[in-house]
Structure formats: structure tokens, C-alpha cells
Coordinates of C-alpha atoms and ligand atoms in Angstrom, one line a residue:
E1 CA 75.9 101.0 115.2
R2 CA 79.3 101.3 114.2
E3 CA 82.5 103.1 116.5
H4 CA 83.8 106.0 114.6
V5 CA 86.8 104.0 112.6
M6 CA 87.8 105.4 109.3
N7 CA 88.3 102.2 106.6
F8 CA 90.5 103.7 103.9
S9 CA 91.1 100.1 103.0
P10 CA 92.1 99.1 99.6
G11 CA 89.8 95.7 100.3
P12 CA 87.7 94.2 101.1
A13 CA 86.5 97.9 102.2
K14 CA 84.2 100.0 103.3
L15 CA 80.9 99.8 102.4
P16 CA 77.7 102.2 102.9
D17 CA 76.9 102.3 106.3
E18 CA 73.1 102.5 104.7
V19 CA 73.7 99.3 102.7
L20 CA 74.6 97.8 106.9
V21 CA 71.8 99.1 107.6
Q22 CA 69.6 97.2 105.7
A23 CA 71.5 94.7 105.3
Q24 CA 71.4 93.5 109.2
K25 CA 67.0 94.8 109.4
D26 CA 67.1 91.8 106.2
L27 CA 70.0 89.2 107.9
T28 CA 67.0 87.7 110.3
N29 CA 63.7 88.3 108.0
Y30 CA 64.2 89.0 104.2
A31 CA 61.5 91.0 102.7
G32 CA 58.6 89.4 105.5
T33 CA 59.9 85.9 104.7
G34 CA 60.8 85.3 108.0
V35 CA 63.8 83.6 106.4
S36 CA 67.2 84.8 106.6
V37 CA 67.9 86.5 103.6
M38 CA 71.3 84.3 103.6
E39 CA 68.8 82.0 103.8
L40 CA 66.8 81.8 100.3
S41 CA 67.0 79.2 97.8
H42 CA 68.8 80.7 94.5
R43 CA 65.8 79.3 92.8
S44 CA 63.7 81.1 94.7
K45 CA 61.8 84.2 93.5
D46 CA 62.4 86.8 96.2
F47 CA 66.7 86.0 95.1
E48 CA 64.9 86.0 91.1
S49 CA 64.1 89.8 91.9
I50 CA 67.2 90.0 93.7
I51 CA 69.6 89.0 91.3
Q52 CA 67.0 90.9 88.3
R53 CA 66.8 94.1 90.5
A54 CA 71.2 93.7 90.9
E55 CA 71.1 93.5 87.0
Q56 CA 68.7 96.2 86.5
D57 CA 70.2 98.7 88.6
L58 CA 73.5 97.9 86.9
R59 CA 72.5 98.1 82.9
S60 CA 70.7 102.1 84.5
L61 CA 74.3 103.4 86.1
L62 CA 76.1 102.1 83.3
D63 CA 73.8 102.7 80.6
I64 CA 74.8 99.6 79.6
P65 CA 73.6 98.8 75.7
E66 CA 71.5 95.5 74.4
N67 CA 73.9 93.6 73.2
Y68 CA 75.4 93.5 76.2
K69 CA 75.4 90.5 78.5
V70 CA 75.5 90.9 82.9
L71 CA 77.2 88.3 84.1
F72 CA 77.6 87.0 88.0
M73 CA 80.3 84.9 88.8
Q74 CA 83.1 83.4 91.7
G75 CA 86.2 83.2 91.3
G76 CA 87.1 86.5 92.7
G77 CA 89.4 89.0 90.2
T78 CA 91.6 86.0 90.4
G79 CA 89.1 83.5 88.8
Q80 CA 88.8 86.1 85.7
F81 CA 92.8 86.3 84.9
C82 CA 92.2 82.4 84.7
A83 CA 88.0 83.1 82.2
V84 CA 89.4 85.4 79.7
P85 CA 92.3 83.7 78.2
C86 CA 90.1 80.5 78.7
N87 CA 87.5 82.4 76.9
L88 CA 88.4 84.2 74.5
M89 CA 91.5 83.2 73.6
D90 CA 90.3 81.0 70.4
L91 CA 88.6 83.7 69.2
K92 CA 91.7 84.3 66.5
P93 CA 94.1 81.5 65.7
G94 CA 97.3 81.1 66.5
R95 CA 96.5 81.7 70.1
T96 CA 98.3 84.9 71.4
A97 CA 96.0 87.8 73.6
D98 CA 98.1 91.0 74.5
Y99 CA 98.7 92.7 77.8
I100 CA 99.1 96.1 78.7
V101 CA 101.4 95.6 82.4
T102 CA 101.0 98.2 83.8
G103 CA 100.7 96.8 87.5
C104 CA 101.1 93.4 90.5
W105 CA 97.3 92.7 88.9
S106 CA 97.5 92.5 85.1
E107 CA 101.2 91.3 85.5
K108 CA 100.0 88.2 87.6
A109 CA 96.9 88.5 84.7
A110 CA 99.2 88.2 82.0
K111 CA 101.5 84.9 83.6
E112 CA 97.6 83.8 84.1
A113 CA 97.2 84.0 80.6
E114 CA 100.8 82.7 79.4
K115 CA 98.7 79.0 80.9
Y116 CA 96.5 78.8 77.5
G117 CA 98.3 80.9 74.7
S118 CA 100.9 82.5 74.4
V119 CA 100.9 86.3 76.1
N120 CA 102.8 89.2 74.1
L121 CA 103.8 92.4 76.3
V122 CA 102.1 95.8 74.4
L123 CA 104.6 97.5 76.9
P124 CA 108.7 96.4 77.6
K125 CA 109.1 95.2 81.1
T126 CA 109.2 96.7 83.9
K127 CA 109.0 96.1 87.7
K128 CA 108.6 100.2 88.7
Y129 CA 104.8 101.4 87.8
T130 CA 104.7 104.0 88.4
G131 CA 103.3 105.3 84.7
I132 CA 102.2 104.2 81.8
P133 CA 104.3 104.9 78.2
P134 CA 102.1 106.3 75.4
E135 CA 99.8 104.6 73.6
S136 CA 101.8 106.1 70.8
E137 CA 104.9 103.9 71.5
W138 CA 102.8 100.3 72.5
N139 CA 104.1 97.3 70.8
L140 CA 99.9 96.1 69.9
N141 CA 99.5 92.9 67.7
P142 CA 96.9 92.9 65.7
D143 CA 96.6 89.6 64.8
A144 CA 96.0 89.2 68.9
S145 CA 92.9 87.6 70.4
Y146 CA 91.6 90.7 72.9
V147 CA 93.5 93.5 74.2
F148 CA 93.9 92.6 78.3
Y149 CA 94.8 95.8 81.3
C150 CA 94.1 96.6 84.1
A151 CA 91.6 100.5 84.7
N152 CA 93.3 101.1 88.4
E153 CA 96.7 98.9 89.2
T154 CA 95.8 98.9 93.2
V155 CA 99.5 98.7 94.4
H156 CA 100.0 101.2 92.7
G157 CA 98.0 103.2 92.3
V158 CA 98.1 103.6 88.7
E159 CA 95.1 104.3 86.5
F160 CA 94.0 104.9 83.0
Q161 CA 91.8 108.0 82.1
F162 CA 91.6 106.9 78.6
I163 CA 89.8 103.5 76.7
P164 CA 92.9 101.8 75.2
E165 CA 92.9 102.3 70.8
T166 CA 92.9 98.7 69.9
N167 CA 92.0 98.9 65.9
G168 CA 88.9 96.4 66.5
V169 CA 90.6 93.9 68.4
P170 CA 88.4 93.7 71.6
L171 CA 89.2 95.0 74.8
V172 CA 89.4 93.6 77.7
C173 CA 89.8 95.2 81.4
D174 CA 89.7 94.5 84.8
M175 CA 87.8 97.0 86.6
S176 CA 88.0 95.9 90.2
S177 CA 89.3 98.7 91.2
N178 CA 87.5 101.7 89.8
I179 CA 83.8 99.8 88.1
L180 CA 81.1 102.1 88.7
T181 CA 82.7 104.7 89.9
R182 CA 83.4 107.2 86.4
Q183 CA 81.5 106.7 83.2
V184 CA 83.5 104.5 80.6
D185 CA 81.4 103.2 76.8
I186 CA 80.8 99.8 77.5
S187 CA 80.7 99.6 73.8
K188 CA 84.1 100.0 73.6
F189 CA 85.0 97.1 75.7
G190 CA 85.0 93.3 74.7
V191 CA 84.8 92.0 78.8
I192 CA 84.6 94.1 81.5
F193 CA 85.3 92.3 84.6
A194 CA 84.9 93.1 88.5
G195 CA 85.2 91.5 91.7
A196 CA 82.6 93.6 94.6
Q197 CA 84.7 94.1 97.6
K198 CA 86.3 97.6 96.7
N199 CA 83.5 99.8 95.2
I200 CA 80.6 96.9 94.9
G201 CA 79.9 95.0 97.7
C202 CA 81.5 92.0 99.5
A203 CA 84.2 89.1 98.9
G204 CA 82.2 87.1 96.8
C205 CA 80.9 88.2 93.3
T206 CA 82.2 88.5 90.8
V207 CA 81.0 90.9 87.6
I208 CA 81.3 91.0 84.3
I209 CA 80.2 92.6 81.5
I210 CA 81.0 90.9 77.8
R211 CA 79.3 91.5 74.2
E212 CA 77.2 88.7 73.5
D213 CA 79.5 88.2 69.9
L214 CA 81.8 86.6 72.2
L215 CA 80.3 84.1 74.1
G216 CA 81.0 80.7 72.7
R217 CA 84.3 80.6 72.0
A218 CA 85.5 78.9 74.4
L219 CA 89.0 76.4 74.5
P220 CA 86.7 73.3 74.3
N221 CA 88.4 72.3 78.7
I222 CA 86.7 75.2 80.4
P223 CA 85.8 74.8 84.1
A224 CA 82.1 74.8 84.0
V225 CA 81.7 77.7 86.1
F226 CA 84.3 80.1 84.4
C227 CA 82.5 79.3 80.9
Y228 CA 81.2 82.8 79.9
N229 CA 78.3 80.6 76.9
T230 CA 77.6 78.2 80.2
M231 CA 77.0 80.9 82.8
N232 CA 75.0 83.4 79.8
T233 CA 73.0 80.2 78.8
N234 CA 71.9 80.1 82.5
N235 CA 71.7 83.4 84.1
S236 CA 74.4 82.9 85.6
L237 CA 72.4 80.2 87.9
F238 CA 74.5 77.1 86.6
N239 CA 75.3 75.9 89.6
T240 CA 74.6 78.5 93.3
P241 CA 75.6 81.4 92.2
P242 CA 77.3 83.4 95.9
T243 CA 73.7 84.6 96.7
Y244 CA 74.7 86.6 99.6
S245 CA 77.5 89.3 97.7
I246 CA 74.5 89.3 95.0
Y247 CA 72.2 90.9 97.6
I248 CA 74.8 93.2 98.4
M249 CA 76.3 94.4 95.4
G250 CA 72.2 95.6 94.5
L251 CA 71.6 97.6 98.0
V252 CA 74.9 98.6 96.5
F253 CA 74.6 99.6 93.0
N254 CA 70.7 101.3 94.8
W255 CA 73.2 103.5 96.8
K256 CA 75.2 105.0 93.8
K257 CA 72.0 105.7 92.8
E258 CA 70.3 107.1 95.3
N259 CA 73.1 109.4 95.9
G260 CA 74.5 110.6 92.8
G261 CA 74.6 107.6 90.6
V262 CA 77.6 107.6 88.6
D263 CA 79.0 111.8 87.2
G264 CA 77.7 111.1 91.9
M265 CA 80.7 109.1 92.2
E266 CA 82.8 110.4 89.8
E267 CA 82.7 113.8 91.4
N268 CA 83.0 113.4 95.1
S269 CA 87.1 110.2 93.4
L270 CA 87.7 113.5 91.8
V271 CA 87.1 115.9 95.4
K272 CA 88.5 112.9 97.8
S273 CA 91.5 112.1 95.9
G274 CA 93.1 115.5 95.3
L275 CA 92.1 116.3 99.5
I276 CA 95.0 113.7 99.3
Y277 CA 97.5 114.2 96.3
D278 CA 96.6 118.1 97.4
V279 CA 98.4 117.9 100.6
I280 CA 101.7 115.0 98.7
D281 CA 102.5 118.7 96.3
N282 CA 101.7 120.4 98.9
S283 CA 104.1 119.4 100.8
S284 CA 108.3 120.4 99.2
G285 CA 108.4 116.4 99.6
F286 CA 108.7 115.2 102.8
Y287 CA 105.4 112.7 101.1
V288 CA 106.3 111.1 98.1
C289 CA 103.7 109.7 95.2
P290 CA 106.0 108.7 92.8
V291 CA 103.3 108.1 90.3
N292 CA 103.4 110.3 86.8
I293 CA 100.9 113.0 87.3
D294 CA 98.7 111.9 84.6
C295 CA 97.7 108.3 85.6
R296 CA 97.3 109.3 88.8
S297 CA 95.3 107.0 90.5
R298 CA 91.7 108.6 92.7
M299 CA 90.8 105.0 94.0
N300 CA 94.6 104.2 96.1
V301 CA 97.0 106.9 96.4
P302 CA 99.8 105.2 97.9
F303 CA 102.9 107.1 98.9
R304 CA 106.7 107.0 101.3
I305 CA 107.0 110.0 103.8
G306 CA 110.9 110.7 103.6
S307 CA 113.5 110.3 101.6
A308 CA 113.6 106.2 100.4
E309 CA 116.4 104.8 103.3
G310 CA 115.2 106.2 106.9
C311 CA 112.1 106.8 106.2
D312 CA 109.7 103.3 108.5
V313 CA 110.3 104.8 111.0
L314 CA 108.4 107.7 110.0
E315 CA 105.8 105.6 108.6
K316 CA 104.7 103.2 111.6
K317 CA 104.7 106.8 113.3
F318 CA 102.2 107.9 110.9
L319 CA 99.8 104.7 110.6
D320 CA 100.3 104.3 114.6
Q321 CA 99.2 107.7 115.5
A322 CA 95.9 107.7 111.5
A323 CA 95.0 104.3 113.5
E324 CA 94.9 105.8 117.5
L325 CA 92.7 109.4 115.4
G326 CA 90.5 106.0 114.2
M327 CA 92.3 106.1 110.7
I328 CA 92.9 102.2 109.9
Q329 CA 94.1 100.4 107.6
L330 CA 96.4 102.3 105.5
K331 CA 99.5 100.8 105.4
G332 CA 100.7 100.3 101.6
H333 CA 101.0 97.0 100.3
R334 CA 103.6 94.6 101.6
S335 CA 105.5 94.2 98.5
V336 CA 105.6 98.2 98.6
G337 CA 105.8 99.0 101.5
G338 CA 104.6 102.9 102.8
I339 CA 101.5 104.2 103.3
R340 CA 98.0 104.0 100.7
V341 CA 95.6 105.9 101.4
S342 CA 91.8 103.8 99.7
L343 CA 89.3 106.2 98.8
Y344 CA 86.7 104.1 97.7
N345 CA 83.4 105.0 96.9
A346 CA 81.2 104.1 99.8
V347 CA 84.5 106.8 102.5
T348 CA 83.1 109.8 102.8
V349 CA 84.7 113.7 101.7
E350 CA 85.0 114.4 105.8
E351 CA 86.7 111.1 106.6
T352 CA 88.6 112.3 103.3
Q353 CA 89.0 115.7 104.7
I354 CA 90.1 114.1 108.6
L355 CA 92.7 112.7 107.3
A356 CA 94.5 114.8 105.0
D357 CA 94.2 116.9 108.5
F358 CA 96.4 115.0 109.9
M359 CA 99.5 114.8 107.1
K360 CA 99.0 117.6 107.4
D361 CA 99.8 117.9 111.2
F362 CA 102.2 115.9 111.6
L363 CA 103.6 116.8 107.7
N364 CA 104.4 120.2 110.2
K365 CA 105.7 118.0 113.6
H366 CA 108.3 115.8 111.4
R367 CA 109.2 117.7 108.7
Ligands
PMP1 N1 92.7 93.2 90.9 C1 92.4 93.8 91.0 C2 93.0 95.5 90.4 C3 93.1 93.8 91.8 O1 92.7 94.7 92.7 C4 92.5 92.1 93.2 C5 92.9 92.8 94.4 N2 92.5 93.1 95.1 C6 92.4 91.7 91.9 C7 92.3 91.5 90.3 C8 92.7 90.4 92.6 O2 90.9 90.0 93.3 P1 90.7 89.1 93.5 O3 90.7 88.6 95.5 O4 88.8 88.7 94.1 O5 90.6 87.2 92.6

């Protein structure tokens, strides 16, 4: 039994109760094998069926076309910041890639890519990530090997509500913090990657969805474990994969299928984020979300309390009182401060409503 704690963590994040209950059973005796799911050989029939089922379920949830490969890798989102340029920089001569930087994660990705080629910043440089300039103002390079963007900036709370148009240049997307929270047309992408620890499982595994014609163009000195082609040829079993993380992911995919699929996740995400944004918008400036309305994240809602100066005391009080009521992990990222509410798929509408009610109470007591 879990304590009644409401975990609004940005990641590693809450997992559905049903998933944890199943994992508890399989921990000591997986499907009658007499061994823990953690003890299964990655070459065993049992694990083979775990990884194959996970892939099939992901394919059906996201409606992934046949000419796309699914890879399970290690190294997290940060590993992919390196894997992407190593695998794709050579798609065109000149080794240059476009980066749409809308927050600290795409900023980190661009910085990593500079080690392997030249990086063109599509948007003017900024440190204040609060919006996405209109596409008409973007500086896209038609000769870029690929265009990189982050669908949801986990720290700054900036989320794309559209898929960028790249006029044929392969589009690479970091979906670490919003994969499987809305239906997307996979055929618009060259590569999608996502770490597991927010919307799809526990830390350890990173999912890659890649259009097959983009395989096989890696830089010659690429580390083998980061080579998409090598991973694909070996069905993600080139070396020992993060077996437990893949297993948990499979349980989460199954849970999503049983809970309305991606449409269900999308609907819930709108309801939950709407509850929090409504309180912010009706607080007469007591709660301040700096992000433009058209790109507010449905997954991570960052806000400050009161004016920028002197809000620290109030924010600390907010966090302390919330924690007393069982609402944890609400502290904003150390780089931006304030509060951040993360609303990944396992967080329920009920939990979010309790938080929204607390925010209203807190507002009434302190404004
Ligand atoms: N991209 C995004 C959007 C993220 O939120 C994170 C982690 N919070 C990362 C990349 C980095 O992932 P990891 O810690 O798995 O390397």
C-alpha cells in the first residue's frame, strides 16, 4: 500500500498504481518462471516477448508506420543529444544542423551537437524562454542535415502545439516529457526520442522512433551503443539492454491502452493543466506563469507567487503547506526557481483538483 502522497515530480515521475502492483508480483516470480523479472536473461524467450510486446503496444498506441523502426537504448535524453548528431550530421555535406532552441533542454542538445558539426540557431538567442516566435520568422537552413526541436521543455514549460514545417529536411524531436500525451503524425518526423522516466516508465531506457532511410549514415567514429543502425540490426539487443526499464515501459503502455489510449491521455492532460492554469489566470496576478498562452505546457506548469522580488518566502510557505497535505515535488527547477507542477499521465484528475483547490485556498489566505 502506498501512503497517500500526491507526486507532482518532473521526473522520475509517478507511475500508475496498477503498474506498481503488477511489478511487485513479477519482482519475485515472473510469470511462473520462479525468477525475478530482473533476473531474466535478455536472450531468453520471456524477455524476448516482453520487448516485442512493448514495441507492438507502442506501435499501436502511436500508430507508427511500417517504415519506422523502434529502438530501445540507454544514455537517457542526454545520450540522444549526442546520438542524434553522430547519426545524422552526415546526411548532407557540410555537416550543419538546425536547432530550434526554446528552453534549456534544446539548448543543451545544440551545445552537444556543436562537437560534431556546425549548429545553426533557428531562433534568436535568448535566456528568457517564454514563447515560440512565429514560423514565418524562423531562420531555417535548407541545407541542414536535420532540424532539431524539443516538443516540451520540461523546465521552462514551453510546449509546441504544432509540428514544425521543415520543407523536407528531416525533423528530429525530443519528446521526453510529452510522448504519448497527444496523437502525432509520426510520418512528419525523421527521429523521435524520449527518456522513459516521465510519461512511459522508470529511468534507464530511451525510446527512439526512426524513419528507416535515416539509418546507416552515422559518423565513422560513433560509439557502437549510440549507433542507430547497429541497434536496429540487432533488434536493440546489441548489448544488454535496460531490461527492467523496458519491462516497466511495457506495463505502462498496456495501462495506457486500457485507459483510453493516447486520446484518453490527451483529454486528461487538457483537463488537468486547465485546472491549474485556471487558478493562475483567475488569481489577479498572485500566481504568475511567464509562458505565452499559445505554447503553455500541458505537462509542466511553472509559476511564481507574487512579484519577482520578495516571493521566495511565500513560495517556501506554499511548498511547505502543500507537502504537509501530501503534495510533493512541486519545487521549480533550480535554474528558474518558483513552483512547477508536473502533470504526466499517471497523475490523476482528482489529485490535480486537490492541488488546484489548495492553490485557491492559499491565494485567499495570502493575497
Ligand atoms: N530532454 C528533456 C525534454 C528532458 O526533460 C530531460 C530530462 N529532464 C532530458 C532531455 C534529459 O534526459 P536524461 O536525464 O534522461 O538524460
